[in-house]
Short mmCIF file of C-alpha atoms and ligand atoms in Angstrom, two decimals:
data_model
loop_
_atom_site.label_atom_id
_atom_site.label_comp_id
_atom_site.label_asym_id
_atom_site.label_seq_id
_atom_site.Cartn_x
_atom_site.Cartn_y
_atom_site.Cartn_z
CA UNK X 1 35.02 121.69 96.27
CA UNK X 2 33.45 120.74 99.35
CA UNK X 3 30.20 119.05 99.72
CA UNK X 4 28.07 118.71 102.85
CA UNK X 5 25.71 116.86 103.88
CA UNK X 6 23.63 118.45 106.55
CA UNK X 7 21.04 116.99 109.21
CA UNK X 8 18.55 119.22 111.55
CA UNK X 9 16.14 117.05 114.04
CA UNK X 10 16.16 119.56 116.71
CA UNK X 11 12.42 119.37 117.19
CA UNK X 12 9.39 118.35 114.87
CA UNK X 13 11.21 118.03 111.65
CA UNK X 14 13.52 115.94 110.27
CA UNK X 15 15.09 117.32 107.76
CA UNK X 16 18.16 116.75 105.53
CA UNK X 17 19.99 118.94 103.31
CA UNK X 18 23.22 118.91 100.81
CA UNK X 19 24.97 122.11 99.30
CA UNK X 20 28.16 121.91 97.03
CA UNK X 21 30.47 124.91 97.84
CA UNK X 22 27.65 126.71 99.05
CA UNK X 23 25.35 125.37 96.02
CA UNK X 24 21.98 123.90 97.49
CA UNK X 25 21.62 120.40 95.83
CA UNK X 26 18.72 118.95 98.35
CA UNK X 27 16.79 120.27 100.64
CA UNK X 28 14.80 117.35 102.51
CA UNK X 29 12.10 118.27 105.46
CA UNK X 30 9.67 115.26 107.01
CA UNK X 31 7.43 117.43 109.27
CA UNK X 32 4.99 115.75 111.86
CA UNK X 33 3.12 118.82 112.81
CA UNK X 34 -0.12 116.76 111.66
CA UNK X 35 0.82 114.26 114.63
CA UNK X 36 1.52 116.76 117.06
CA UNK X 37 -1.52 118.31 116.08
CA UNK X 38 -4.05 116.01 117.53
CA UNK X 39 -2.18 116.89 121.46
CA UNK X 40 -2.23 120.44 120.59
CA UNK X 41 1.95 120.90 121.07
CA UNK X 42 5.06 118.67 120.19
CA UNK X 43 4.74 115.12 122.50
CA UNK X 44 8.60 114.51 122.46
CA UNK X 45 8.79 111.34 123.01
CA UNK X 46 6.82 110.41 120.04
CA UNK X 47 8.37 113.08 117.52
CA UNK X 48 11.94 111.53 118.86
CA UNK X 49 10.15 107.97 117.78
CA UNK X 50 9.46 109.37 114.33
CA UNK X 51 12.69 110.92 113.71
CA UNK X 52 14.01 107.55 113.80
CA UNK X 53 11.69 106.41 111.18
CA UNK X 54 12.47 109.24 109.11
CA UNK X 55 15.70 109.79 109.24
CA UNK X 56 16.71 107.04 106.69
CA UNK X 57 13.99 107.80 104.31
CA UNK X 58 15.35 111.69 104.38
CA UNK X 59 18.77 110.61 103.86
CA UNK X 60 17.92 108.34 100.91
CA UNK X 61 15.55 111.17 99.21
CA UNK X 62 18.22 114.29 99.73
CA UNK X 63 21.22 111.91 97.81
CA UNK X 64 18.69 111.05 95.26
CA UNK X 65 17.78 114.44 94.67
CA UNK X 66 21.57 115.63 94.70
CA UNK X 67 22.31 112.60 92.51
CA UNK X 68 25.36 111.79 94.88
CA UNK X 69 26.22 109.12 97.14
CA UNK X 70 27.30 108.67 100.27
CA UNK X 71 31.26 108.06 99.25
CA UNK X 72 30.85 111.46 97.16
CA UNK X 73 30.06 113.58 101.09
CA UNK X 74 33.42 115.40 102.55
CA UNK X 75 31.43 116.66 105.64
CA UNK X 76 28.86 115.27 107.77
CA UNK X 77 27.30 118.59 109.74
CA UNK X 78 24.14 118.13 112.41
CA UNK X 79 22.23 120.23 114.76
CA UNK X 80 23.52 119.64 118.11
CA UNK X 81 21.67 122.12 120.29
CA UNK X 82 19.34 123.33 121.29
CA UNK X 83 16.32 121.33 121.20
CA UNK X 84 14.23 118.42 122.66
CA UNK X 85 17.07 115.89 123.99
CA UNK X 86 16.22 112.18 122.58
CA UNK X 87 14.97 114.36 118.98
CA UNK X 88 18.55 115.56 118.77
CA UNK X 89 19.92 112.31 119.87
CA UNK X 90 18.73 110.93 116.43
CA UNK X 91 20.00 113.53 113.90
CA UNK X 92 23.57 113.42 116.35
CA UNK X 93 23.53 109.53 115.52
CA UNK X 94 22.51 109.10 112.14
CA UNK X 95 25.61 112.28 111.56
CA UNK X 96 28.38 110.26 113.72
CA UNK X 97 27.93 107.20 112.20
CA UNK X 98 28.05 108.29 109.17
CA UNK X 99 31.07 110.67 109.94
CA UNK X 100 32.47 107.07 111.48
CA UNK X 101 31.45 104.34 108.36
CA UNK X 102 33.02 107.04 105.72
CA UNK X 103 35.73 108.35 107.54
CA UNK X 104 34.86 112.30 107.51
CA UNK X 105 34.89 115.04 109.31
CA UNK X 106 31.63 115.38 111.85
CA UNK X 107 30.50 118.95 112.21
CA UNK X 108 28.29 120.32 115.07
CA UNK X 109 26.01 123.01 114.28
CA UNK X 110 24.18 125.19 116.62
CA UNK X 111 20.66 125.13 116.01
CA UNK X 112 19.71 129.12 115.97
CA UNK X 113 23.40 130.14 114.07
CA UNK X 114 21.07 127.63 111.45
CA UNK X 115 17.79 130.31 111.92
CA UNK X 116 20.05 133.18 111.48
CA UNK X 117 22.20 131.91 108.35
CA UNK X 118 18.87 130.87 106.46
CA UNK X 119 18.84 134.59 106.13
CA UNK X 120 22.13 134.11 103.62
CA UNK X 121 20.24 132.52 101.12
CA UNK X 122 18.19 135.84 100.33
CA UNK X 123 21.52 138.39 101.06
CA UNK X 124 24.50 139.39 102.39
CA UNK X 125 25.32 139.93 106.03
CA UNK X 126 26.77 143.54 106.68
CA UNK X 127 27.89 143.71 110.14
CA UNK X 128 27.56 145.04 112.72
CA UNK X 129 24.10 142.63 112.44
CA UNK X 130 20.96 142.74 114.53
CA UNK X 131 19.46 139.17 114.70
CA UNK X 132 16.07 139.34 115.79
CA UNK X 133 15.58 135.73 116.45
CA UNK X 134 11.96 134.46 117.55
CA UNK X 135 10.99 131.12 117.32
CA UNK X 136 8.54 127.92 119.54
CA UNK X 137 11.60 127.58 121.74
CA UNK X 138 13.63 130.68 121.75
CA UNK X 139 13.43 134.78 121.68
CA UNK X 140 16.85 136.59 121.75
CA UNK X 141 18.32 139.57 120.45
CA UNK X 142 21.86 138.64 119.23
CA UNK X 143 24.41 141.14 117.84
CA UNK X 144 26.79 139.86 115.06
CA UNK X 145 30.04 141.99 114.67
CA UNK X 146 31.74 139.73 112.49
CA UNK X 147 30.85 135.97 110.73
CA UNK X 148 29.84 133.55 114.20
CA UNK X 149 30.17 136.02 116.34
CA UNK X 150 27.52 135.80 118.27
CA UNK X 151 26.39 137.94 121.69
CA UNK X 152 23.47 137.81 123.32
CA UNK X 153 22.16 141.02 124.26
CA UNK X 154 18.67 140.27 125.28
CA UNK X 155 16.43 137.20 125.91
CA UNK X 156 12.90 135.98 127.01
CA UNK X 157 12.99 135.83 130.76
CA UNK X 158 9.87 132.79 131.03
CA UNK X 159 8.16 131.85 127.67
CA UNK X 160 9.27 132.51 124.27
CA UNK X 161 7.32 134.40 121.87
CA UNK X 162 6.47 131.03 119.56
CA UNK X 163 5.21 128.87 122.82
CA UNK X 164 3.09 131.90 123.69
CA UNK X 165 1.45 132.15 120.54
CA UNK X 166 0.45 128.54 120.54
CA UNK X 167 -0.69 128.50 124.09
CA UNK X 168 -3.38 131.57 123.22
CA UNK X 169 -4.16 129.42 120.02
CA UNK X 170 -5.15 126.43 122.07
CA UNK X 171 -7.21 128.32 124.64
CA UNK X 172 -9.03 130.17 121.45
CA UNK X 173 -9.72 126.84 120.11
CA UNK X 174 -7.29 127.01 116.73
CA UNK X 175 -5.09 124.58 115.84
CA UNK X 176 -1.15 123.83 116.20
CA UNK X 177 1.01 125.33 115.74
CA UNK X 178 -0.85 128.33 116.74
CA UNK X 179 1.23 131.33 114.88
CA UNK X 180 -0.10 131.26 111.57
CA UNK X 181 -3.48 130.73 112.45
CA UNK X 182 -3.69 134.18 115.05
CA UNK X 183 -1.99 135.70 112.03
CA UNK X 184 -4.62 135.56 110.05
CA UNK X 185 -7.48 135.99 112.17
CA UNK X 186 -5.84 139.30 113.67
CA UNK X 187 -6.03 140.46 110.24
CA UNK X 188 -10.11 140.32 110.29
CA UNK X 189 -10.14 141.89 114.13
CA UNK X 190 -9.76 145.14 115.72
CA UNK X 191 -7.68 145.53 119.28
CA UNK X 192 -10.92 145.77 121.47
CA UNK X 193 -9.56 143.80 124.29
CA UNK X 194 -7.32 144.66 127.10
CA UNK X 195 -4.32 142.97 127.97
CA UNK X 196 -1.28 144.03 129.97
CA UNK X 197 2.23 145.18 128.44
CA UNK X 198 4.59 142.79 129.48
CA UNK X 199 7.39 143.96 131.60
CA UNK X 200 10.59 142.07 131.41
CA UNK X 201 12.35 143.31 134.51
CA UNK X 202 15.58 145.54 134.32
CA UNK X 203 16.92 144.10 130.94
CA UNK X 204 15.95 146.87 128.55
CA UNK X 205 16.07 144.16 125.39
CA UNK X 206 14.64 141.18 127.53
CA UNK X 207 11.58 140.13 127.36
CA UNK X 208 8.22 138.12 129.22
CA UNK X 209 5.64 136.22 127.74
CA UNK X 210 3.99 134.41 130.30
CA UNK X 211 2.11 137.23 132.19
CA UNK X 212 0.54 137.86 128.54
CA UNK X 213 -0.37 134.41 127.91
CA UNK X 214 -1.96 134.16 131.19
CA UNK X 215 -3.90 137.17 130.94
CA UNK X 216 -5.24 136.01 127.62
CA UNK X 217 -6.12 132.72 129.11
CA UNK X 218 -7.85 134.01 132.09
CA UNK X 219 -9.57 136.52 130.17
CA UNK X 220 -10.93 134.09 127.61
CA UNK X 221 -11.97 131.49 130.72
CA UNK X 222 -13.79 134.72 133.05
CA UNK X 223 -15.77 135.58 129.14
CA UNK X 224 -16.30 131.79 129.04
CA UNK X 225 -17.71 131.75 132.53
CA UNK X 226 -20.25 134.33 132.16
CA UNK X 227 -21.76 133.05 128.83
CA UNK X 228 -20.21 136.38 126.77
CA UNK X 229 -18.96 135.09 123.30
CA UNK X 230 -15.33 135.48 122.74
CA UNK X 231 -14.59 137.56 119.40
CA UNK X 232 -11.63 135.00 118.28
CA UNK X 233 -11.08 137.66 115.07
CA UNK X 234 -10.28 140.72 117.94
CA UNK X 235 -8.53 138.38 120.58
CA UNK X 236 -6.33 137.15 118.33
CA UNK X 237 -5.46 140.55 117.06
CA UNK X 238 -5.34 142.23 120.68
CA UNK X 239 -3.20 139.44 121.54
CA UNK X 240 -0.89 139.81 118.25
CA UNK X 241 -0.59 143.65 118.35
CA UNK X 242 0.68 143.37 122.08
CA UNK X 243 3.20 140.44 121.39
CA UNK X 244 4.67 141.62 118.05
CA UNK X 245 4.91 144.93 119.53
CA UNK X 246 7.20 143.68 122.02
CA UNK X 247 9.72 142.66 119.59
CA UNK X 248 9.56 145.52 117.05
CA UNK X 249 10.10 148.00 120.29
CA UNK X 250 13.01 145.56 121.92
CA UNK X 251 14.54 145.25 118.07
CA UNK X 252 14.32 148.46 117.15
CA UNK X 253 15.76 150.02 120.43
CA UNK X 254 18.63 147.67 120.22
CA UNK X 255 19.30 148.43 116.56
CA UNK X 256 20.02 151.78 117.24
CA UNK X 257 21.65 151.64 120.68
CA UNK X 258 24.30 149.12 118.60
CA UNK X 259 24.46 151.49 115.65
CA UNK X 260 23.75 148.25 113.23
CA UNK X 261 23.61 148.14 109.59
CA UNK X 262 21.05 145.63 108.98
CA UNK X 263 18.70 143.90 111.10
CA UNK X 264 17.87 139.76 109.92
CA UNK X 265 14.72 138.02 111.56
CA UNK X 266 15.53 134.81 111.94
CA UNK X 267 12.60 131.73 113.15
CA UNK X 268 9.52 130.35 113.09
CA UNK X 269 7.40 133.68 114.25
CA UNK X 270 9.73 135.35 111.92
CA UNK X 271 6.74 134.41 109.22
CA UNK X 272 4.50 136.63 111.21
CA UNK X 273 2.98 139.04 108.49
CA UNK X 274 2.18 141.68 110.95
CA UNK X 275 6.15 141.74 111.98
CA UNK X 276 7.46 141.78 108.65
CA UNK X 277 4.92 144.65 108.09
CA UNK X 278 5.46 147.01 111.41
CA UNK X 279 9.25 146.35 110.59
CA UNK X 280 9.88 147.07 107.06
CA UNK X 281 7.89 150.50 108.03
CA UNK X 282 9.69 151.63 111.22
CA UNK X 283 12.91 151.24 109.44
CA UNK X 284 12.25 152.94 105.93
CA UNK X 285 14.40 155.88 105.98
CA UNK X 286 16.35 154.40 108.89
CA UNK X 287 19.48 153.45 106.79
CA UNK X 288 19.11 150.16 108.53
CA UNK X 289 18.35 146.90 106.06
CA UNK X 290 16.35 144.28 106.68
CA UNK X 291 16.74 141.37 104.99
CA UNK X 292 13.47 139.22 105.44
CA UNK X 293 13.82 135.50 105.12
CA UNK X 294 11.46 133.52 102.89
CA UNK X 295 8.89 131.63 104.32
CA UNK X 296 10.85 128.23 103.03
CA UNK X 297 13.33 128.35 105.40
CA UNK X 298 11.53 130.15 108.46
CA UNK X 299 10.88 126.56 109.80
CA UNK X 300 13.59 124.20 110.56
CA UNK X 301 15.17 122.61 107.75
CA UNK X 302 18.52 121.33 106.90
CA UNK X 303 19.74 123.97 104.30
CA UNK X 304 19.96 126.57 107.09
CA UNK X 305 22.74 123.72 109.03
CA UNK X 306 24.52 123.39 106.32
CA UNK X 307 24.74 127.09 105.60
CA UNK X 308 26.80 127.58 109.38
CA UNK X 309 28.47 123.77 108.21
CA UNK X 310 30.03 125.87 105.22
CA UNK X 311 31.60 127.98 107.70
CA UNK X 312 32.78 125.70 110.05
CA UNK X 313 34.36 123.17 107.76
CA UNK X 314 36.79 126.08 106.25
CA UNK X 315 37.46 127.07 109.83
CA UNK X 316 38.12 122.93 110.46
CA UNK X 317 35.63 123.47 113.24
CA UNK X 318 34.99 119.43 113.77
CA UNK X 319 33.96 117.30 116.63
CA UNK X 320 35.39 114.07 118.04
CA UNK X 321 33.00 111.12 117.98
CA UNK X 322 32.22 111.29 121.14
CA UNK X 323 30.34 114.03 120.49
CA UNK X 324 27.23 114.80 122.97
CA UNK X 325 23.86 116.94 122.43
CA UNK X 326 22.83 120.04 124.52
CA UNK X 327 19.49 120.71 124.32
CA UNK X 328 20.46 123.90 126.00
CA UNK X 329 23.37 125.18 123.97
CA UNK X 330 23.84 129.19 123.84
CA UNK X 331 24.79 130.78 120.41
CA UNK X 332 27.59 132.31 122.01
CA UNK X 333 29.09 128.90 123.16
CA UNK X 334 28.85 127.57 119.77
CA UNK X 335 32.35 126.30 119.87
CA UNK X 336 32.47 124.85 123.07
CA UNK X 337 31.07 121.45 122.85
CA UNK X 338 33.48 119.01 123.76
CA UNK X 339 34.13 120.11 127.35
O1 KG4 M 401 11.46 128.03 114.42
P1 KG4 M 401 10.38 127.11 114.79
O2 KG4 M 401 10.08 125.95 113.90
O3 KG4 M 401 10.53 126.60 116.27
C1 KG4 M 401 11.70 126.30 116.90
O4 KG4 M 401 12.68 125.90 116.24
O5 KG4 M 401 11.65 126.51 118.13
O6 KG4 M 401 9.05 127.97 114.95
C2 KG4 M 401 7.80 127.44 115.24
C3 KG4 M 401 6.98 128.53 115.88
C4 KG4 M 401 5.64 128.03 116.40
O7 KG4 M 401 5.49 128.44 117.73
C5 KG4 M 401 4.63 128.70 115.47
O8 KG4 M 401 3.38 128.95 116.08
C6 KG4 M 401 5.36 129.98 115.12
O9 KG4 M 401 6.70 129.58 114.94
N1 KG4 M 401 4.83 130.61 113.89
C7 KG4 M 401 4.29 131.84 113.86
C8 KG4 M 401 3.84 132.05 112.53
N2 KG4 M 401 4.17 130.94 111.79
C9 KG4 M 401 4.78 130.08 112.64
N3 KG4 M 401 4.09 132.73 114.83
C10 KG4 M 401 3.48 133.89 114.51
N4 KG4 M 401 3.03 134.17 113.26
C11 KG4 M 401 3.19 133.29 112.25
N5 KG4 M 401 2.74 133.59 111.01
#
């Protein structure tokens, strides 16, 4: 019997989770997205300031709701990377102390292995694995062959697909975070505007989001300029089909090039209904799965860290006290993070 308690504070939520041999008992998330909201992105200094506020309050309401206390923990897991720096400074100290005062293990958990396991909460991983993940901070194509074993295969050379989807919002006037709002306008517009296919360079699963964003911006500012009304219903769906069609090409060309069995979106833009949509259809009759995760755990939360923390504690995967953050960890160093 092994129970863990699990903390994620990687970026705008704090969020604390506990699962008994695999068993989720709590599942805890304090988001600030109605702070951030007013400054139209994540200010990091002050969602770093309110982790520390929440991070007791979290901790207090996930025990409650397990009915367990502190003594009762074996395992102590956090995010460690990647993320904002003084954000995952908080989660990294609440977990070490706590690791320290109760005398257990300490595990470090890599922030998008978190994304991806989410996705074992609705099924079972059948390898080899296509992770599509696509998030505010990240956009990478990752093969699994085996459990954590991760391998990058492709990557966002400038923005990722998240950042670029808030960056439109803000110059279309809708609010943070941008994603779900686009979502649903593109579903009332038609794709009457222009805008460039991005090209990522040589890396045939790699991929470029700034040249869109900035076409989209300069387009809406040259409409702007010469007093023609911006149709926010066909931008946002112009925009969407463009972006989302980048990943279901990139995914789907990778998928088959790697001869996977399943495919697993894993991330914030993972929620995106025209994504789930464009790839449940390309891949009926492919004899590739997809498993889809639900929209509960496409944002950060805790359960998804203590998922990987399952793992890791039967593989005695721990880390020494002296334990540091890396805001820019890569999945496939996930166990290298004492050097
Ligand atoms: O995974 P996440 O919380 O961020 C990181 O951990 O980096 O994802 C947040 C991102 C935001 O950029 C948000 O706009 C985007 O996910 N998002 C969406 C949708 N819902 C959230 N993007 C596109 N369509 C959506 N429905």
């Amino acid at each position: 019997m092994s129970k863990i308690l699990a903390i994620e504070s990687s970026c705008d939520e704090t969020a604390v989770a506990i699962t008994d041999d695999g068993k989720l008992l709590a599942n805890v998330v304090a988001t600030q997205i109605s702070v951030h909201e007013k400054f139209g992105g994540v200010m990091p200094e002050i969602a770093s300031r309110l982790h520390t506020e929440n991070i007791s309050v979290c901790l207090s309401e996930a025990l409650d709701q397990a009915k367990l206390k502190l003594e009762d923990i074996d395992a102590f897991a956090v995010t460690r990377g990647p993320g904002l720096i003084g954000c995952l400074h908080v989660g990294l100290q609440a977990a070490k102390t706590l690791a320290m005062l109760y005398d257990k293990p300490l595990i470090p958990v890599h922030h998008l292995a978190g994304h991806i396991y989410a996705n074992e909460y609705v099924g079972e991983f059948k390898f080899p694995m296509l992770c599509v993940v696509v998030s505010g901070g990240n956009t990478e194509l990752v093969i699994m062959k085996d459990h954590m074993d991760f391998e990058i295969v492709g990557e966002t050379k400038d923005d990722a697909v998240g950042e670029c989807y808030d960056k439109v919002a803000r110059v279309l006037g809708l609010p943070y975070p941008g994603g779900l709002p686009i979502d649903q306008h593109a579903k009332n517009g038609k794709h009457t505007y222009d805008l460039p296919i991005p090209n990522a360079g040589a890396g045939k699963y790699d991929f470029s989001y700034s040249g869109l964003k900035t076409s989209v911006i300069n387009l809406v500012n040259s409409l702007k300029m010469k007093g023609t009304p911006v149709n926010v219903d066909d931008m946002a769906r112009s925009f969407q089909d463009v972006a989302i069609s980048m990943v279901v090409e990139k995914s789907l060309a990778a998928a088959f090039d790697y001869g996977v069995k399943q495919i697993v979106l894993a991330g914030g833009v993972s929620a995106n209904s025209y994504l789930r949509e464009q790839m449940k259809s390309r891949l009926d009759n492919s004899g590739i799965e997809l498993i889809i995760p639900p929209l509960w755990c496409t944002t950060d939360n805790a359960a998804m860290i203590a998922k990987v923390a399952e793992r890791l504690y039967e593989k005695k995967v721990f880390a020494p006290l002296t334990l540091g953050v890396d805001p820019n960890w890569k999945i496939d160093h996930w166990d290298k993070f004492d050097e």
